[in-house]
CSV table of C-alpha atoms in Angstrom, one decimal:
chain,number,residue,atom,x,y,z
A,337,MET,CA,-16.7,10.5,-35.4
A,338,LEU,CA,-13.7,12.7,-36.0
A,339,CYS,CA,-12.7,13.5,-39.6
A,340,PHE,CA,-9.1,14.6,-40.0
A,341,ASN,CA,-9.8,16.2,-43.4
A,342,ARG,CA,-11.5,18.9,-41.4
A,343,TYR,CA,-9.1,19.5,-38.6
A,344,LYS,CA,-10.1,23.0,-37.6
A,345,GLY,CA,-11.7,24.2,-34.4
A,346,GLU,CA,-12.4,21.5,-31.7
A,347,HIS,CA,-10.6,18.8,-33.7
A,348,LYS,CA,-7.4,20.7,-34.4
A,349,GLU,CA,-5.6,19.4,-31.3
A,350,PHE,CA,-6.2,15.8,-32.5
A,351,TYR,CA,-4.7,16.5,-35.9
A,352,LEU,CA,-1.7,18.3,-34.4
A,353,PHE,CA,-1.0,15.6,-31.9
A,354,PHE,CA,-0.8,12.9,-34.6
A,355,LYS,CA,1.1,15.1,-37.1
A,356,ASN,CA,3.6,16.8,-34.8
A,357,ILE,CA,4.1,14.2,-32.1
A,358,LEU,CA,3.6,10.8,-33.7
A,359,GLY,CA,4.5,11.8,-37.3
A,360,PHE,CA,1.5,10.3,-39.1
A,361,ILE,CA,-2.2,10.9,-39.8
A,362,PRO,CA,-4.4,7.8,-39.2
A,363,ARG,CA,-7.0,6.7,-41.6
A,364,ASN,CA,-9.3,4.8,-39.2
A,365,THR,CA,-10.1,7.8,-37.1
A,366,SER,CA,-12.9,6.0,-35.3
A,367,LEU,CA,-10.4,3.6,-33.8
A,368,TYR,CA,-8.3,6.4,-32.3
A,369,GLN,CA,-11.3,8.1,-30.9
A,370,ILE,CA,-12.1,4.9,-29.0
A,371,ALA,CA,-8.5,5.0,-27.7
A,372,PHE,CA,-9.2,8.3,-26.0
A,373,ILE,CA,-12.5,7.3,-24.4
A,374,HIS,CA,-12.1,6.5,-20.7
A,375,LYS,CA,-14.5,4.0,-19.2
A,376,SER,CA,-16.1,6.9,-17.2
A,377,LYS,CA,-17.3,8.3,-20.6
A,378,SER,CA,-18.3,5.0,-22.2
A,379,VAL,CA,-20.5,5.2,-25.2
A,380,GLU,CA,-23.6,3.0,-25.1
A,381,THR,CA,-24.3,1.1,-28.3
A,382,GLY,CA,-27.9,0.3,-27.6
A,383,VAL,CA,-27.2,-3.5,-27.6
A,384,GLY,CA,-25.8,-3.7,-24.1
A,385,ARG,CA,-22.3,-2.9,-25.0
A,386,ARG,CA,-20.3,0.0,-23.8
A,387,ILE,CA,-17.5,1.4,-25.9
A,388,ASN,CA,-14.3,2.7,-24.2
A,389,ASN,CA,-10.6,2.2,-24.5
A,390,GLU,CA,-10.2,-0.8,-22.1
A,391,ARG,CA,-9.9,-3.4,-24.9
A,392,LEU,CA,-7.4,-1.4,-26.8
A,393,GLU,CA,-5.5,-0.8,-23.5
A,394,TYR,CA,-5.3,-4.6,-23.0
A,395,LEU,CA,-3.9,-5.0,-26.5
A,396,GLY,CA,-1.5,-2.1,-26.3
A,397,ASP,CA,-0.1,-3.3,-23.0
A,398,ALA,CA,1.1,-6.5,-24.6
A,399,VAL,CA,2.4,-4.7,-27.8
A,400,LEU,CA,4.2,-2.0,-25.7
A,401,SER,CA,5.9,-4.7,-23.5
A,402,ALA,CA,7.2,-6.5,-26.6
A,403,ILE,CA,8.5,-3.2,-28.2
A,404,VAL,CA,10.2,-2.1,-25.0
A,405,ALA,CA,11.8,-5.6,-24.5
A,406,GLU,CA,13.2,-5.5,-28.0
A,407,PHE,CA,14.4,-1.9,-27.6
A,408,LEU,CA,16.3,-2.7,-24.4
A,409,TYR,CA,17.7,-6.0,-25.8
A,410,LYS,CA,19.3,-4.1,-28.6
A,411,LYS,CA,20.3,-1.0,-26.5
A,412,TYR,CA,22.1,-3.1,-23.8
A,413,PRO,CA,23.7,-6.0,-25.7
A,414,TYR,CA,25.9,-7.0,-22.7
A,415,GLN,CA,23.4,-6.8,-19.9
A,416,GLY,CA,21.7,-9.8,-18.4
A,417,GLU,CA,18.1,-10.8,-18.0
A,418,GLY,CA,17.7,-9.2,-14.5
A,419,PHE,CA,18.9,-5.8,-15.6
A,420,LEU,CA,16.7,-5.9,-18.7
A,421,THR,CA,13.6,-7.0,-16.7
A,422,ILE,CA,14.1,-4.1,-14.2
A,423,MET,CA,14.6,-1.6,-17.0
A,424,ARG,CA,11.4,-2.8,-18.8
A,425,SER,CA,9.5,-2.5,-15.5
A,426,LYS,CA,10.7,1.1,-15.1
A,427,LEU,CA,9.7,2.0,-18.7
A,428,VAL,CA,6.3,0.4,-18.7
A,429,SER,CA,5.4,1.2,-15.1
A,430,ARG,CA,2.1,3.1,-14.7
A,431,ALA,CA,3.8,6.0,-13.1
A,432,ASN,CA,6.2,6.4,-16.0
A,433,LEU,CA,3.5,6.0,-18.7
A,434,ASN,CA,1.3,8.6,-16.9
A,435,LYS,CA,4.2,11.1,-17.1
A,436,LEU,CA,5.0,10.1,-20.7
A,437,ALA,CA,1.4,10.7,-21.7
A,438,GLN,CA,1.4,14.1,-20.1
A,439,LYS,CA,4.6,15.0,-21.8
A,440,ILE,CA,3.4,14.3,-25.3
A,441,GLY,CA,0.1,16.0,-24.8
A,442,LEU,CA,-2.0,12.9,-24.8
A,443,SER,CA,-3.7,13.7,-21.5
A,444,GLN,CA,-5.5,16.7,-23.1
A,445,LEU,CA,-7.2,14.5,-25.6
A,446,ILE,CA,-8.8,12.0,-23.1
A,447,GLN,CA,-12.5,12.0,-22.7
A,448,TYR,CA,-13.5,11.2,-19.1
A,449,ASN,CA,-15.9,12.2,-16.4
A,450,LYS,CA,-14.2,15.3,-15.0
A,451,GLU,CA,-16.3,15.2,-11.8
A,452,SER,CA,-14.5,12.0,-10.8
A,453,GLN,CA,-11.0,13.0,-12.0
A,454,GLY,CA,-9.2,12.4,-8.7
A,455,VAL,CA,-10.4,8.8,-8.7
A,456,PHE,CA,-8.6,7.8,-11.9
A,457,LYS,CA,-5.0,7.3,-10.9
A,458,SER,CA,-3.8,5.7,-14.2
A,459,ILE,CA,-6.0,7.3,-16.8
A,460,ASP,CA,-3.1,8.8,-18.7
A,461,GLY,CA,-1.0,5.6,-18.8
A,462,ASP,CA,-4.1,3.6,-19.8
A,463,ALA,CA,-4.8,5.9,-22.7
A,464,PHE,CA,-1.2,5.7,-23.8
A,465,GLU,CA,-1.5,1.9,-24.0
A,466,ALA,CA,-4.8,2.1,-25.8
A,467,LEU,CA,-3.2,4.4,-28.3
A,468,VAL,CA,-0.4,1.8,-28.9
A,469,GLY,CA,-3.1,-0.8,-29.4
A,470,ALA,CA,-4.9,1.4,-32.0
A,471,ILE,CA,-1.7,2.1,-33.9
A,472,TYR,CA,-0.9,-1.7,-33.9
A,473,LEU,CA,-4.4,-2.6,-35.3
A,474,GLU,CA,-4.2,-0.1,-38.1
A,475,LYS,CA,-0.5,-0.1,-39.0
A,476,GLY,CA,1.0,-3.3,-37.7
A,477,TYR,CA,3.9,-4.1,-35.4
A,478,ASN,CA,6.8,-2.6,-37.3
A,479,PHE,CA,5.1,0.7,-37.8
A,480,THR,CA,4.1,0.8,-34.2
A,481,ARG,CA,7.6,0.0,-33.1
A,482,HIS,CA,8.9,2.9,-35.2
A,483,VAL,CA,6.5,5.4,-33.7
A,484,ILE,CA,7.0,4.3,-30.1
A,485,ILE,CA,10.8,4.2,-30.3
A,486,ASP,CA,11.7,6.9,-32.7
A,487,LYS,CA,8.9,9.4,-32.0
A,488,VAL,CA,8.2,8.9,-28.4
A,489,LEU,CA,10.9,7.1,-26.4
A,490,ASN,CA,13.9,8.8,-28.1
A,491,ASN,CA,12.3,12.2,-27.9
A,492,TYR,CA,10.5,12.3,-24.6
A,493,LEU,CA,12.2,9.8,-22.4
A,494,ASP,CA,15.8,9.8,-21.0
A,495,VAL,CA,16.4,6.1,-20.8
A,496,ASP,CA,20.0,6.5,-19.8
A,497,ALA,CA,18.9,8.6,-16.8
A,498,MET,CA,16.3,6.0,-15.8
A,499,GLU,CA,19.0,3.4,-15.7
A,500,HIS,CA,20.4,5.1,-12.6
A,501,THR,CA,17.1,5.9,-10.8
A,502,ASP,CA,15.9,3.9,-7.8
A,503,TRP,CA,13.3,1.3,-8.6
A,504,ASN,CA,13.3,-1.6,-6.1
A,505,PHE,CA,11.8,0.3,-3.3
A,506,LYS,CA,10.4,-2.9,-1.9
A,507,SER,CA,13.9,-4.1,-1.2
A,508,LYS,CA,14.9,-0.7,0.1
A,509,ILE,CA,12.1,-0.5,2.7
A,510,ILE,CA,12.6,-4.1,3.8
A,511,ASP,CA,16.3,-3.4,4.4
A,512,TRP,CA,15.3,-0.3,6.3
A,513,GLY,CA,13.0,-2.4,8.4
A,514,GLN,CA,15.7,-4.9,9.2
A,515,LYS,CA,18.2,-2.3,10.2
A,516,ASN,CA,15.6,-0.5,12.4
A,517,HIS,CA,14.0,-3.7,13.9
A,518,LYS,CA,10.7,-2.9,12.1
A,519,LYS,CA,8.5,-5.7,10.6
A,520,ILE,CA,7.6,-4.8,7.0
A,521,SER,CA,4.8,-6.7,5.3
A,522,PHE,CA,2.7,-6.3,2.2
A,523,GLU,CA,-1.0,-7.2,2.1
A,524,VAL,CA,-3.4,-7.4,-0.8
A,525,GLU,CA,-6.5,-5.6,0.6
A,526,ARG,CA,-8.7,-6.2,-2.4
A,527,VAL,CA,-8.8,-7.5,-5.9
A,528,PHE,CA,-11.3,-5.9,-8.2
A,529,TYR,CA,-12.5,-5.1,-11.7
A,530,GLN,CA,-13.8,-1.8,-13.0
A,531,GLY,CA,-16.2,-2.5,-15.8
A,532,LYS,CA,-17.1,-5.7,-17.5
A,533,GLU,CA,-14.1,-5.8,-19.8
A,534,SER,CA,-11.5,-4.3,-17.5
A,535,ARG,CA,-8.4,-6.1,-16.2
A,536,ARG,CA,-8.0,-7.3,-12.7
A,537,GLN,CA,-6.5,-4.7,-10.3
A,538,TYR,CA,-4.8,-5.2,-7.0
A,539,ASP,CA,-4.9,-2.9,-4.0
A,540,VAL,CA,-1.8,-3.6,-1.9
A,541,ARG,CA,-0.9,-1.9,1.4
A,542,VAL,CA,2.4,-1.7,3.3
A,543,LYS,CA,2.3,-2.4,7.0
A,544,VAL,CA,5.1,-1.3,9.4
A,545,ASP,CA,5.0,-3.3,12.6
A,546,GLY,CA,1.4,-4.2,11.7
A,547,GLU,CA,0.4,-0.6,11.4
A,548,PRO,CA,-1.1,0.4,7.9
A,549,ALA,CA,1.2,2.7,5.8
A,550,GLU,CA,0.7,3.7,2.2
A,551,HIS,CA,-1.1,1.7,-0.4
A,552,ALA,CA,-1.2,1.4,-4.2
A,553,ILE,CA,-3.4,0.0,-7.0
A,554,GLU,CA,-1.8,-1.7,-10.0
A,555,TYR,CA,-2.5,-4.4,-12.5
A,556,SER,CA,-0.1,-6.9,-10.9
A,557,ILE,CA,0.7,-7.6,-7.3
A,558,LYS,CA,4.4,-7.0,-7.8
A,559,SER,CA,3.8,-3.6,-9.4
A,560,ALA,CA,1.4,-2.6,-6.6
A,561,GLU,CA,3.9,-3.7,-4.0
A,562,GLN,CA,6.7,-1.6,-5.6
A,563,LEU,CA,4.5,1.5,-5.9
A,564,ALA,CA,3.2,1.1,-2.3
A,565,ALA,CA,6.7,0.6,-1.1
A,566,GLU,CA,7.9,3.7,-3.0
A,567,LYS,CA,5.1,5.9,-1.5
A,568,THR,CA,5.8,4.5,2.0
A,569,TYR,CA,9.6,5.0,1.7
A,570,LYS,CA,9.2,8.6,0.6
A,571,LYS,CA,6.7,9.2,3.4
A,572,LEU,CA,9.2,7.9,5.9
A,573,GLN,CA,11.8,10.2,4.4
A,574,SER,CA,9.5,13.2,4.7
A,575,ASP,CA,8.8,12.3,8.4
A,576,GLY,CA,12.6,12.2,9.0
A,577,LEU,CA,12.7,8.5,9.7
A,578,ILE,CA,14.9,7.8,6.6
A,579,ASP,CA,17.7,10.1,5.7
A,580,THR,CA,17.3,11.4,2.1
A,581,GLN,CA,21.0,11.1,1.5
A,582,TYR,CA,22.2,8.1,3.4
A,583,GLY,CA,19.1,5.9,3.4
A,584,GLU,CA,18.3,5.7,7.1
A,585,ALA,CA,17.8,8.0,10.1
C-alpha cells in the first residue's frame, strides 16, 4: 500500500493531489487507495471478496448529496424546494462529477483496465464519490464538508453559472415534440448490476415517433431520462431539426 512518507517517484502525484488540491494528507492511505480502484481492476483477497471503490462510492454518494443540499440551502436562502432540487441535481449529476474529477486531476489517479476504457462512462464521477466516502470515514462529516465546499466546489465549479444552464432537457424535448407533432417517449431498455456490490443502473432510451434515438445509463431512471433527453436534443440540433438559438426548426 501507498506510504505518503515516501512520496517520490510513482507516488508523488498522489501526495501532490491531496496536498495541493484537497489541502490535507490522509493517515489511512490504504482507504484512499481503495477509492481509486475501479471495479475493472478489483483486487482479489483470496477469500472470495474483490476490493474496489464501489462500496465507498455508495457511501460518498449519500454524503455528497447531503453536503451539496446544505451548501445550496445556505447559498440560496430565498429559493424554494424546486429550485434547490434542480440545482442539486445539476451539481451531483454524473456528467458534472465526471468533469469535476477531471478538473482536479483525480482522473489521473484511477486504476482501471485501460483496454476497456471506452466502456466506463462514469468512472471519474464514481471515483470522486468514492473519494468523498473515504474522507468521511477517516475525517468525519464536518471535515469532509469543508474539503468539498472550500477546496473543490468554490475553486473548481462556477455554481452561479450553473444556475443559468439548461437542465430539464426532458421537458424541452417533450415541448419540441408537441410543437412538431412528434410523439416522444422514454423506455427503460434494461436494468442491471455490474459486480456483486454495485448499485442498480438503468439504461433508458428516447424514442421519437417510435423510432429509437439516444440512450443513457444512470443510477436512477430520472437521471437516465434527463441525460438521454439531453443527448437526443443536441443530436436534433446538430441535424438542423432544432434551432440552436430559438429552440425549434
